Short mmCIF file of C-alpha atoms and ligand atoms in Angstrom, two decimals:
data_model
loop_
_atom_site.label_atom_id
_atom_site.label_comp_id
_atom_site.label_asym_id
_atom_site.label_seq_id
_atom_site.Cartn_x
_atom_site.Cartn_y
_atom_site.Cartn_z
CA MET E 1432 49.12 86.45 44.42
CA LEU E 1433 52.33 85.57 43.44
CA PRO E 1434 52.53 83.40 40.08
CA PRO E 1435 52.27 79.83 40.58
CA PRO E 1436 55.38 78.13 40.41
CA PRO E 1437 55.78 75.75 37.25
CA PRO E 1438 53.86 72.16 37.25
CA PRO E 1439 56.40 69.29 38.57
CA LEU E 1440 56.04 67.76 35.09
CA ARG E 1441 56.43 68.59 31.61
CA LEU E 1442 56.01 67.38 28.05
CA THR E 1443 58.27 68.88 25.59
CA ILE E 1444 57.21 68.74 21.80
CA ASP E 1445 59.58 68.95 19.07
CA LEU E 1446 58.16 70.98 16.10
CA ASP E 1447 61.26 70.42 14.15
CA ALA E 1448 60.76 66.59 14.72
CA VAL E 1449 56.97 66.94 13.48
CA ALA E 1450 58.05 68.84 10.49
CA ALA E 1451 60.72 66.19 9.52
CA ASN E 1452 58.43 63.31 9.78
CA TRP E 1453 55.63 65.02 7.94
CA ARG E 1454 58.22 65.88 5.04
CA ASP E 1455 59.15 62.01 5.10
CA MET E 1456 55.37 61.32 4.58
CA ALA E 1457 54.94 63.70 1.65
CA ARG E 1458 58.47 62.41 -0.07
CA ARG E 1459 57.10 58.91 0.21
CA SER E 1460 53.59 60.03 -1.05
CA ALA E 1461 53.37 63.65 -2.14
CA PRO E 1462 51.34 65.48 -1.49
CA ALA E 1463 50.46 64.44 2.31
CA ALA E 1464 48.09 66.20 4.49
CA ALA E 1465 48.28 66.10 8.20
CA VAL E 1466 45.69 64.71 10.17
CA VAL E 1467 45.37 67.00 13.82
CA LYS E 1468 42.42 65.67 14.97
CA ALA E 1469 42.55 65.23 19.17
CA ASP E 1470 44.67 68.27 19.60
CA ALA E 1471 47.19 66.72 17.44
CA TYR E 1472 47.15 63.43 19.05
CA GLY E 1473 47.80 65.36 22.12
CA MET E 1474 50.80 67.47 20.72
CA GLY E 1475 48.77 70.89 20.23
CA ALA E 1476 46.81 71.08 17.25
CA ARG E 1477 47.52 75.08 16.70
CA GLU E 1478 51.14 74.66 16.81
CA VAL E 1479 51.49 71.60 14.64
CA ALA E 1480 48.95 73.06 12.05
CA ALA E 1481 50.97 76.39 12.03
CA ARG E 1482 54.44 74.70 11.80
CA LEU E 1483 53.36 72.27 9.01
CA ALA E 1484 51.53 75.09 7.14
CA ALA E 1485 54.88 76.85 6.97
CA GLU E 1486 56.38 73.44 5.62
CA GLY E 1487 53.84 73.58 2.59
CA CYS E 1488 51.20 71.46 4.10
CA ARG E 1489 47.92 72.61 2.49
CA ASP E 1490 45.36 70.02 3.89
CA LEU E 1491 44.35 69.55 7.41
CA PHE E 1492 42.14 66.89 9.03
CA VAL E 1493 40.32 67.33 12.30
CA ALA E 1494 37.22 65.09 13.39
CA THR E 1495 34.58 67.60 14.90
CA TRP E 1496 33.53 71.22 14.48
CA ALA E 1497 34.73 72.47 17.82
CA GLU E 1498 38.31 71.06 16.73
CA ALA E 1499 37.63 72.93 13.50
CA ALA E 1500 36.82 76.12 15.35
CA ALA E 1501 39.79 76.02 17.47
CA LEU E 1502 41.88 76.42 14.64
CA LEU E 1503 40.06 79.18 12.67
CA PRO E 1504 40.79 81.39 10.93
CA LEU E 1505 42.85 79.72 8.32
CA GLY E 1506 45.43 81.40 6.08
CA PRO E 1507 44.86 81.58 2.14
CA GLY E 1508 45.40 78.09 0.47
CA LEU E 1509 44.73 76.16 3.53
CA ARG E 1510 41.81 73.86 3.69
CA LEU E 1511 40.50 72.02 6.86
CA HIS E 1512 38.64 69.17 6.36
CA VAL E 1513 35.98 67.80 9.05
CA LEU E 1514 35.95 64.07 9.24
CA HIS E 1515 32.69 63.45 11.30
CA GLY E 1516 30.40 65.38 8.71
CA LEU E 1517 27.21 67.49 9.45
CA PHE E 1518 23.96 67.40 11.48
CA ALA E 1519 21.50 69.97 10.92
CA ASP E 1520 22.49 71.86 14.24
CA GLU E 1521 25.98 72.17 12.55
CA ILE E 1522 25.38 73.34 9.14
CA ALA E 1523 25.29 77.28 9.66
CA PHE E 1524 28.63 77.13 11.53
CA ALA E 1525 29.76 74.47 8.73
CA ALA E 1526 28.70 77.04 5.93
CA ALA E 1527 30.18 79.87 7.45
CA SER E 1528 33.33 78.34 8.28
CA GLY E 1529 35.11 77.84 5.04
CA CYS E 1530 35.95 74.15 6.39
CA VAL E 1531 35.31 71.15 4.16
CA PRO E 1532 32.92 68.77 5.66
CA VAL E 1533 33.53 65.28 4.83
CA ILE E 1534 30.09 63.53 4.03
CA ASN E 1535 29.30 60.37 5.55
CA THR E 1536 25.49 60.04 5.12
CA PRO E 1537 23.02 60.63 2.49
CA GLU E 1538 21.07 62.81 4.97
CA SER E 1539 24.39 65.14 5.54
CA ALA E 1540 25.04 65.36 1.69
CA ARG E 1541 21.44 66.90 1.24
CA LEU E 1542 22.06 69.24 4.15
CA TRP E 1543 25.09 70.31 2.54
CA ARG E 1544 23.74 70.49 -1.13
CA ASP E 1545 20.67 72.60 -0.04
CA ALA E 1546 22.67 75.20 2.56
CA ALA E 1547 25.84 75.41 0.48
CA PRO E 1548 25.07 74.62 -3.19
CA GLY E 1549 28.30 74.42 -5.30
CA ARG E 1550 30.71 74.57 -2.40
CA PRO E 1551 33.15 71.71 -1.87
CA CYS E 1552 32.81 68.78 0.41
CA ASP E 1553 34.48 65.50 0.72
CA LEU E 1554 33.07 62.09 0.55
CA MET E 1555 33.92 59.09 2.91
CA VAL E 1556 33.03 55.89 1.23
CA ASP E 1557 33.31 52.83 3.34
CA THR E 1558 35.15 50.14 1.42
CA GLY E 1559 35.41 47.73 4.34
CA ILE E 1560 35.93 49.01 7.52
CA SER E 1561 32.29 49.57 8.30
CA ARG E 1562 32.83 52.43 10.24
CA LEU E 1563 32.27 56.05 8.97
CA GLY E 1564 31.14 56.57 5.34
CA LEU E 1565 28.50 55.98 2.49
CA THR E 1566 28.41 52.68 0.55
CA PRO E 1567 29.66 52.68 -2.76
CA ALA E 1568 26.19 52.93 -4.32
CA GLU E 1569 24.90 55.76 -1.99
CA ALA E 1570 28.18 57.76 -3.12
CA ALA E 1571 27.45 57.03 -6.75
CA GLU E 1572 24.02 58.40 -6.35
CA ILE E 1573 24.46 61.59 -4.47
CA ALA E 1574 27.79 62.82 -6.02
CA PRO E 1575 26.26 64.49 -9.13
CA ALA E 1576 24.54 66.94 -6.75
CA LEU E 1577 27.88 67.72 -4.97
CA THR E 1578 31.08 69.32 -5.79
CA ILE E 1579 33.50 67.07 -4.40
CA ASP E 1580 36.93 68.00 -3.51
CA VAL E 1581 38.39 64.93 -2.01
CA ALA E 1582 36.69 61.47 -2.44
CA MET E 1583 38.38 58.99 0.53
CA SER E 1584 38.13 56.03 2.17
CA HIS E 1585 39.96 54.72 5.24
CA LEU E 1586 42.14 51.22 5.41
CA ALA E 1587 41.08 48.94 8.28
CA CYS E 1588 44.55 47.03 8.18
CA ALA E 1589 47.09 49.39 6.97
CA ASP E 1590 49.25 48.46 9.71
CA GLU E 1591 49.36 44.76 8.76
CA PRO E 1592 50.82 44.94 5.44
CA GLY E 1593 50.26 41.58 4.56
CA HIS E 1594 46.42 41.57 5.39
CA ALA E 1595 44.35 40.68 2.47
CA MET E 1596 42.02 43.61 3.32
CA ASN E 1597 44.45 46.27 2.15
CA ALA E 1598 44.24 44.93 -1.59
CA ALA E 1599 40.79 44.31 -1.21
CA GLN E 1600 39.93 47.96 -0.12
CA LEU E 1601 42.43 49.20 -2.84
CA ALA E 1602 40.54 47.37 -5.49
CA ALA E 1603 37.24 48.58 -4.08
CA PHE E 1604 38.41 52.41 -3.79
CA ALA E 1605 39.85 52.32 -7.34
CA ALA E 1606 36.74 51.24 -8.83
CA LEU E 1607 34.98 53.97 -7.49
CA ALA E 1608 34.24 56.21 -10.61
CA LEU E 1609 33.18 59.57 -8.40
CA PRO E 1610 33.46 63.27 -10.01
CA ALA E 1611 36.03 64.24 -7.30
CA ALA E 1612 38.88 66.62 -7.80
CA ARG E 1613 41.12 64.44 -5.67
CA ARG E 1614 41.41 60.87 -4.35
CA SER E 1615 42.80 59.93 -0.92
CA LEU E 1616 42.90 56.33 0.84
CA ALA E 1617 46.10 55.96 2.65
CA ASN E 1618 46.59 56.96 6.69
CA SER E 1619 50.44 56.76 7.83
CA ALA E 1620 50.72 53.09 7.54
CA GLY E 1621 48.91 53.22 4.23
CA VAL E 1622 51.79 55.23 2.91
CA LEU E 1623 54.11 52.81 3.89
CA LEU E 1624 52.04 50.09 1.70
CA GLY E 1625 53.36 51.60 -1.43
CA ARG E 1626 52.51 54.28 -4.26
CA ASP E 1627 49.43 52.60 -5.20
CA TYR E 1628 47.97 53.60 -2.23
CA ALA E 1629 48.83 57.13 -2.41
CA PHE E 1630 46.46 58.48 -4.88
CA ASP E 1631 46.12 62.10 -4.79
CA LEU E 1632 46.53 62.85 -1.22
CA THR E 1633 47.84 60.83 1.96
CA ARG E 1634 46.40 61.51 5.20
CA PRO E 1635 49.10 60.95 8.00
CA GLY E 1636 48.54 61.39 11.65
CA LEU E 1637 50.38 58.94 13.87
CA ALA E 1638 53.85 58.98 11.96
CA LEU E 1639 53.81 62.92 12.23
CA TYR E 1640 53.97 62.37 15.83
CA GLY E 1641 56.72 59.76 16.26
CA GLY E 1642 54.84 56.82 15.80
CA ALA E 1643 56.94 53.48 14.30
CA LEU E 1644 54.83 52.08 11.38
CA GLY E 1645 56.46 48.73 11.51
CA PRO E 1646 60.16 46.99 11.19
CA GLY E 1647 61.90 49.40 8.59
CA HIS E 1648 60.54 52.71 9.61
CA THR E 1649 61.39 55.26 12.09
CA ALA E 1650 59.98 58.73 12.66
CA ARG E 1651 61.73 61.00 14.93
CA ALA E 1652 60.62 61.39 18.57
CA VAL E 1653 58.29 64.20 19.23
CA ALA E 1654 57.26 63.95 23.02
CA THR E 1655 59.60 64.13 25.93
CA LEU E 1656 57.99 63.41 29.12
CA GLU E 1657 59.87 64.72 32.51
CA ALA E 1658 58.70 64.26 36.20
CA ARG E 1659 60.27 65.89 39.15
CA ILE E 1660 61.41 63.57 42.14
CA VAL E 1661 59.09 64.22 45.06
CA GLN E 1662 61.00 62.14 47.29
CA THR E 1663 63.48 59.23 47.66
CA ARG E 1664 63.47 56.66 50.18
CA GLU E 1665 65.53 53.65 51.14
CA ILE E 1666 63.87 50.30 51.98
CA ALA E 1667 64.98 46.87 53.14
CA ALA E 1668 65.12 43.69 51.40
CA GLY E 1669 61.49 42.25 50.87
CA ALA E 1670 59.71 45.45 51.50
CA SER E 1671 56.75 46.03 49.29
CA VAL E 1672 56.22 49.19 46.99
CA GLY E 1673 52.69 50.54 46.11
CA TYR E 1674 49.19 49.71 46.04
CA ASN E 1675 48.62 45.92 46.31
CA ALA E 1676 52.23 45.25 47.20
CA THR E 1677 52.78 44.00 43.71
CA TRP E 1678 56.47 44.64 43.73
CA SER E 1679 59.06 43.76 46.64
CA ALA E 1680 62.65 44.78 46.93
CA PRO E 1681 64.90 41.49 45.98
CA ARG E 1682 67.70 43.45 48.09
CA PRO E 1683 67.92 46.67 50.06
CA ALA E 1684 66.60 49.42 47.44
CA ARG E 1685 66.42 53.05 46.93
CA LEU E 1686 63.53 54.48 45.51
CA ALA E 1687 62.44 57.63 44.01
CA VAL E 1688 58.83 58.66 43.70
CA LEU E 1689 58.00 60.84 40.57
CA ASN E 1690 55.46 63.36 40.02
CA ILE E 1691 53.24 61.74 37.42
CA GLY E 1692 50.67 59.06 37.24
CA TYR E 1693 47.95 57.39 35.44
CA ALA E 1694 45.82 60.67 35.75
CA ASP E 1695 48.68 62.14 33.44
CA GLY E 1696 48.05 59.17 30.95
CA LEU E 1697 50.89 57.14 32.49
CA LEU E 1698 48.46 54.01 32.75
CA ARG E 1699 48.80 51.22 34.91
CA ALA E 1700 50.27 49.25 32.04
CA PHE E 1701 53.32 51.23 32.02
CA GLY E 1702 54.21 49.41 35.07
CA HIS E 1703 55.05 46.49 32.92
CA GLY E 1704 58.48 47.22 31.56
CA GLY E 1705 58.45 51.05 32.04
CA GLN E 1706 61.48 52.93 32.80
CA ALA E 1707 62.80 56.46 33.84
CA VAL E 1708 66.06 58.01 33.36
CA ALA E 1709 67.26 59.58 37.01
CA GLY E 1710 70.48 60.55 37.75
CA GLY E 1711 71.70 59.69 34.45
CA GLU E 1712 70.85 56.16 34.59
CA ARG E 1713 67.82 53.99 33.46
CA CYS E 1714 65.95 52.89 36.36
CA PRO E 1715 62.78 50.48 36.37
CA VAL E 1716 59.49 51.04 37.28
CA ALA E 1717 58.61 49.63 41.03
CA GLY E 1718 55.08 48.70 41.79
CA ARG E 1719 51.93 49.86 40.72
CA VAL E 1720 51.45 53.42 38.88
CA SER E 1721 49.19 55.44 41.37
CA MET E 1722 47.01 58.25 40.33
CA ASP E 1723 49.75 61.12 40.57
CA LEU E 1724 52.90 59.44 41.52
CA LEU E 1725 55.19 56.80 39.98
CA THR E 1726 58.12 54.71 41.97
CA ILE E 1727 61.10 53.86 40.31
CA ASP E 1728 63.96 51.61 41.54
CA VAL E 1729 66.98 54.27 41.81
CA THR E 1730 69.52 51.44 43.59
CA GLY E 1731 71.68 51.97 40.68
CA ALA E 1732 71.51 55.64 40.32
CA PRO E 1733 72.94 57.24 43.40
CA ALA E 1734 73.17 60.81 41.88
CA ALA E 1735 69.09 60.98 41.68
CA ARG E 1736 67.92 63.36 44.29
CA ALA E 1737 64.65 64.76 45.24
CA GLY E 1738 63.66 67.87 43.11
CA ASP E 1739 65.56 66.74 40.53
CA TRP E 1740 63.86 66.20 36.83
CA ALA E 1741 63.58 62.52 35.58
CA SER E 1742 62.64 61.71 32.07
CA ILE E 1743 59.96 59.06 31.21
CA GLU E 1744 61.34 56.47 28.38
CA TYR E 1745 58.43 57.09 26.02
CA ASP E 1746 59.83 55.35 22.61
CA LEU E 1747 56.23 54.87 21.28
CA ALA E 1748 56.99 51.36 19.79
CA ALA E 1749 58.83 50.13 22.69
CA VAL E 1750 56.35 51.26 25.18
CA ALA E 1751 53.31 50.14 23.13
CA ALA E 1752 54.93 46.52 22.91
CA ALA E 1753 55.83 46.63 26.62
CA SER E 1754 52.26 47.86 27.86
CA GLY E 1755 49.74 46.50 25.15
CA LEU E 1756 48.52 49.92 24.75
CA SER E 1757 48.59 51.25 21.24
CA GLN E 1758 50.95 54.13 20.22
CA TYR E 1759 47.81 56.27 19.58
CA GLU E 1760 46.73 55.60 23.12
CA LEU E 1761 49.99 56.37 24.35
CA LEU E 1762 49.98 59.79 22.71
CA THR E 1763 46.30 60.90 23.13
CA THR E 1764 46.02 60.01 26.79
CA LEU E 1765 48.53 62.26 28.01
CA GLY E 1766 46.83 64.67 30.55
CA ARG E 1767 46.32 68.41 31.09
CA ARG E 1768 48.62 68.77 34.08
CA PHE E 1769 51.85 68.91 31.93
CA GLU E 1770 53.56 72.31 31.01
CA ARG E 1771 53.29 71.81 27.43
CA ARG E 1772 56.51 73.49 25.65
CA HIS E 1773 56.93 73.60 22.03
CA ILE E 1774 60.53 73.41 20.84
CA GLY E 1775 62.08 73.84 17.35
CA ARG E 1776 61.82 76.65 14.62
CA ALA E 1777 58.77 78.93 15.49
CA ALA E 1778 56.00 78.98 13.10
CA ALA E 1779 53.66 81.65 12.34
CA ALA E 1780 51.57 82.30 15.82
CA SER E 1781 48.43 82.08 13.81
CA LEU E 1782 47.45 80.13 10.98
CA ALA E 1783 46.06 82.96 9.54
CA ALA E 1784 49.56 84.50 9.29
C1 LIG Q 1321 42.81 59.35 11.88
C2 LIG Q 1321 42.57 59.33 10.89
C3 LIG Q 1321 43.87 59.09 9.90
C4 LIG Q 1321 45.18 59.18 10.37
O1 LIG Q 1321 45.31 57.73 10.72
P1 LIG Q 1321 47.03 57.55 11.44
O2 LIG Q 1321 47.09 55.92 11.34
O3 LIG Q 1321 46.99 58.57 12.64
O4 LIG Q 1321 47.79 58.09 10.33
C5 LIG Q 1321 43.34 59.23 8.60
N1 LIG Q 1321 42.27 59.18 7.98
C6 LIG Q 1321 40.96 59.03 8.85
C7 LIG Q 1321 39.65 58.84 8.29
C8 LIG Q 1321 41.36 58.98 10.21
O5 LIG Q 1321 40.07 59.08 10.99
#
């Protein structure tokens, strides 16, 4: 068999931009970890972790043991923390892995104490988000039996700087007297709340991948999406486009049909204000996003031709505002059909190097 032709849609991930965004977080809050769960928000956990390790990042966070396994083995001096803790059927892997489990329940604290006595774990303490974590009372009771690296909590409203929850969670966290080597509270938006929130380690994710955290903050764009034009066509004024005929041409129009759709993560909400650059011009989406196709109005872009590449406008803050999706969703829903290419200074191919 001949090798297959390259896919008609590609996702370019700029590791120099990830590195610059991490350095910005570290400059504001040193030291900064890197959260690389969900395959580094879709940007490639191995590549991102290797590059950030080369930049001096020493602590990485993933959600699950499967995500941890995909990053092993780790080089010396790197710590991989696993946020979702431990079940009994995970303890053997966890203890052998060299990773640091984040303890969220008294049961998992007892499992770790018995299976890996003296080995470091983290404690997640719930200070108000009511998601994962021990209550402050549970944490205080359990802590003396454990060797704690990071005592942490997670902010519920860090992206709303004026929200009263921030100060309340900060006060609750600062009041914990736990025998931990380090304390950590802030995610990306928490870093921007100020030095009070930084403690000994911050845990940015979104900002590393280009997320904008509010007015006054910009990160370098990391993801570039491109799709090939499968076909162009001319339609008469009044002709409708796509499923349910939600868009009609206000004048004779020329359309380009791109090889990308909601199965690739460009959800239907992208139709609200979505744009692509084709033939050197910015062109609006016309009609509904289909599973595999996106139609744009290229009336003003006569140079756009079938077979050309069009780039999707994917400024995270702008697309989030127009679509109603979060910046997190815009990154993590990007699908598997893209040819993913990493650009920027090559990092060590393996985290163990
Ligand atoms: C996902 C996550 C982070 C990173 O949050 P961002 O908002 O992406 O910076 C930090 N800490 C915990 C516990 C998380 O679950």
